[in-house]
Amino acid sequence: MKQYLLFILLIALISAGYYTSSGNKESSQARQKNSDHKNEETRKNKKVPSLADQFVVPNFQVNSFKPSYNKESNELSIQMTYQVNEKLYKVLSHPDQQYYLSIELPNNISKITGIKNTDQIQGPMLADHRMSSTIVFKNKLPHTLTNKQATYIREKKLDYNLNVFDKDRDLVLRYMDIYLGTTVPQ
């Protein structure tokens, strides 16, 4: 009889252990599914980083800024080469990040060209840890410029401003006087 009771007790213990480990396995799987679901929600809800106050020294540095005039096409062309640091690179390389850039012309240049700003163009998407980029702004002018005016545009280091817009094309930052905070010789 003792053996019979011992046998029943052993079966009861084995059964209890099976259900407990099985329950833990199911509980662990449920926790894993819940965790996966939360991670997915976090990824979906992760906001695109703001561009406000990002295009400033030391995050952003203009290395080359060359305004010019092409008489044949009657276009104002501004070539700008810039570099970013790691902080701004992370903001700009976000997969959903879109930004637009425009140059606000100095009053003297605006009077000559007949335009106040270049057209907004989409900023390049930085990838592969490329920390610099060159962008060219081109605008047709309403009238032809004289050689003297073209030379003035090319040679004068005036207070051009860089306007940065978000994906909705709302102005988020104005980088005042590009020449002031650049490595471009003045």
Coordinates of C-alpha atoms in Angstrom, one line a residue:
M1 CA 0.0 0.0 0.0
K2 CA 2.9 2.3 0.8
Q3 CA 4.2 1.7 -2.7
Y4 CA 0.8 2.5 -4.2
L5 CA 0.6 5.8 -2.3
L6 CA 4.2 6.6 -3.3
F7 CA 3.4 5.8 -6.9
I8 CA 0.3 8.1 -6.9
L9 CA 2.3 10.9 -5.2
L10 CA 5.0 10.6 -7.8
I11 CA 2.6 10.8 -10.6
A12 CA 0.9 13.9 -9.0
L13 CA 4.3 15.6 -8.6
I14 CA 5.3 14.8 -12.2
S15 CA 1.9 16.1 -13.4
A16 CA 2.2 19.3 -11.4
G17 CA 5.7 19.9 -12.7
Y18 CA 4.5 19.4 -16.3
Y19 CA 1.7 21.9 -16.0
T20 CA 3.9 24.4 -14.2
S21 CA 6.7 24.3 -16.8
S22 CA 4.1 24.3 -19.6
G23 CA 2.4 27.2 -18.0
N24 CA 5.7 29.1 -17.8
K25 CA 6.4 28.3 -21.4
E26 CA 3.0 29.8 -22.4
S27 CA 3.4 32.7 -20.1
S28 CA 6.9 33.3 -21.6
Q29 CA 5.5 33.2 -25.1
A30 CA 2.7 35.6 -24.2
R31 CA 5.3 38.0 -22.7
Q32 CA 7.4 37.8 -25.8
K33 CA 4.5 38.5 -28.1
N34 CA 3.5 41.5 -25.9
S35 CA 7.1 42.8 -26.0
D36 CA 7.3 42.4 -29.8
H37 CA 4.0 44.2 -30.1
K38 CA 5.2 47.1 -27.9
N39 CA 8.5 47.3 -29.9
E40 CA 6.5 47.5 -33.2
E41 CA 4.3 50.3 -31.8
T42 CA 7.4 52.2 -30.6
R43 CA 8.9 51.9 -34.1
K44 CA 5.7 53.1 -35.7
N45 CA 5.3 56.0 -33.2
K46 CA 9.0 57.1 -33.4
K47 CA 8.8 60.7 -34.6
V48 CA 11.0 62.2 -37.3
P49 CA 13.6 64.3 -35.4
S50 CA 13.0 68.1 -35.5
L51 CA 15.2 70.2 -37.7
A52 CA 14.7 73.3 -35.5
D53 CA 18.0 74.6 -34.2
Q54 CA 20.0 71.9 -36.0
F55 CA 21.6 73.9 -38.9
V56 CA 24.0 75.8 -36.6
V57 CA 27.7 75.7 -36.0
P58 CA 29.1 73.3 -34.9
N59 CA 26.4 70.9 -36.4
F60 CA 26.5 72.6 -39.8
Q61 CA 29.4 74.3 -41.6
V62 CA 29.5 75.8 -45.1
N63 CA 32.8 75.1 -46.8
S64 CA 32.2 76.6 -50.2
F65 CA 29.6 79.2 -51.4
K66 CA 29.8 80.4 -55.0
P67 CA 27.1 82.6 -56.5
S68 CA 27.4 83.1 -60.2
Y69 CA 25.4 84.2 -63.3
N70 CA 25.1 82.2 -66.6
K71 CA 24.3 84.7 -69.4
E72 CA 23.3 82.0 -71.9
S73 CA 20.6 80.5 -69.7
N74 CA 19.9 83.7 -67.8
E75 CA 20.2 81.9 -64.5
L76 CA 21.4 82.8 -61.1
S77 CA 23.4 79.8 -59.8
I78 CA 24.6 79.3 -56.3
Q79 CA 26.7 76.3 -55.4
M80 CA 27.1 75.5 -51.8
T81 CA 29.2 72.7 -50.2
Y82 CA 28.6 72.0 -46.6
Q83 CA 29.5 69.4 -44.0
V84 CA 27.5 68.2 -40.9
N85 CA 28.6 66.6 -37.7
E86 CA 27.5 63.3 -36.2
K87 CA 24.5 64.9 -34.4
L88 CA 23.0 66.5 -37.5
Y89 CA 23.9 63.5 -39.7
K90 CA 21.7 61.3 -37.5
V91 CA 18.8 63.8 -37.8
L92 CA 19.2 64.1 -41.6
S93 CA 19.7 60.3 -42.2
H94 CA 16.4 59.4 -40.5
P95 CA 14.5 57.3 -43.1
D96 CA 11.4 59.6 -43.0
Q97 CA 13.3 62.9 -42.9
Q98 CA 12.7 65.4 -45.6
Y99 CA 14.0 68.9 -45.7
Y100 CA 14.2 71.7 -48.2
L101 CA 16.7 74.5 -48.6
S102 CA 16.5 77.9 -50.1
I103 CA 18.9 80.9 -50.3
E104 CA 17.5 84.3 -49.3
L105 CA 19.4 86.9 -51.4
P106 CA 20.8 90.1 -49.9
N107 CA 18.9 93.2 -50.8
N108 CA 21.6 94.5 -53.3
I109 CA 21.5 91.2 -55.2
S110 CA 17.7 91.0 -55.0
K111 CA 17.4 94.4 -56.7
I112 CA 19.8 93.3 -59.4
T113 CA 18.2 89.9 -60.1
G114 CA 14.5 90.7 -59.4
I115 CA 14.1 87.7 -57.1
K116 CA 14.3 87.6 -53.3
N117 CA 14.8 83.8 -52.7
T118 CA 16.0 80.9 -54.7
D119 CA 13.4 78.1 -55.2
Q120 CA 13.2 75.6 -52.5
I121 CA 15.0 72.4 -53.4
Q122 CA 15.0 69.1 -51.4
G123 CA 18.0 68.6 -49.3
P124 CA 20.1 65.6 -50.1
M125 CA 19.5 62.5 -48.0
L126 CA 22.8 61.7 -46.4
A127 CA 23.8 58.1 -46.3
D128 CA 26.8 55.8 -45.9
H129 CA 28.2 58.1 -43.2
R130 CA 28.8 60.8 -45.9
M131 CA 29.1 63.9 -43.8
S132 CA 29.3 66.5 -46.6
S133 CA 27.3 67.4 -49.7
T134 CA 27.1 69.9 -52.5
I135 CA 23.9 71.5 -53.6
V136 CA 23.2 73.9 -56.5
F137 CA 20.4 76.4 -56.5
K138 CA 19.4 77.6 -60.0
N139 CA 16.8 80.2 -60.8
K140 CA 15.8 81.8 -64.1
L141 CA 15.9 85.6 -63.9
P142 CA 13.2 87.9 -65.2
H143 CA 15.7 89.9 -67.2
T144 CA 19.3 89.7 -68.5
L145 CA 22.1 91.1 -66.3
T146 CA 25.0 93.2 -67.4
N147 CA 28.6 92.0 -67.2
K148 CA 29.1 94.5 -64.3
Q149 CA 26.1 93.0 -62.4
A150 CA 27.3 89.5 -63.0
T151 CA 30.7 90.3 -61.7
Y152 CA 29.2 92.0 -58.6
I153 CA 27.2 88.8 -57.9
R154 CA 30.2 86.6 -58.3
E155 CA 32.7 88.7 -56.3
K156 CA 30.8 90.4 -53.4
K157 CA 30.6 88.5 -50.1
L158 CA 27.2 89.7 -48.9
D159 CA 24.8 88.5 -46.3
Y160 CA 23.1 85.6 -48.0
N161 CA 20.8 83.6 -45.6
L162 CA 20.0 79.9 -45.8
N163 CA 16.4 79.0 -45.1
V164 CA 15.7 75.4 -43.9
F165 CA 12.2 74.0 -44.3
D166 CA 10.6 70.8 -43.0
K167 CA 8.7 68.2 -45.0
D168 CA 5.6 70.4 -44.9
R169 CA 7.7 73.2 -46.3
D170 CA 7.3 75.3 -43.2
L171 CA 10.3 77.5 -42.3
V172 CA 12.0 75.9 -39.3
L173 CA 15.3 77.8 -39.3
R174 CA 17.1 80.7 -40.9
Y175 CA 20.9 80.4 -41.0
M176 CA 21.8 84.1 -41.0
D177 CA 24.7 85.4 -43.1
I178 CA 26.3 82.3 -44.6
Y179 CA 29.7 83.9 -45.0
L180 CA 29.8 84.9 -41.3
G181 CA 29.8 81.3 -40.0
T182 CA 31.7 79.6 -42.8
T183 CA 35.2 78.4 -43.6
V184 CA 34.9 80.3 -46.9
P185 CA 37.6 82.9 -47.3
Q186 CA 36.2 86.4 -47.1

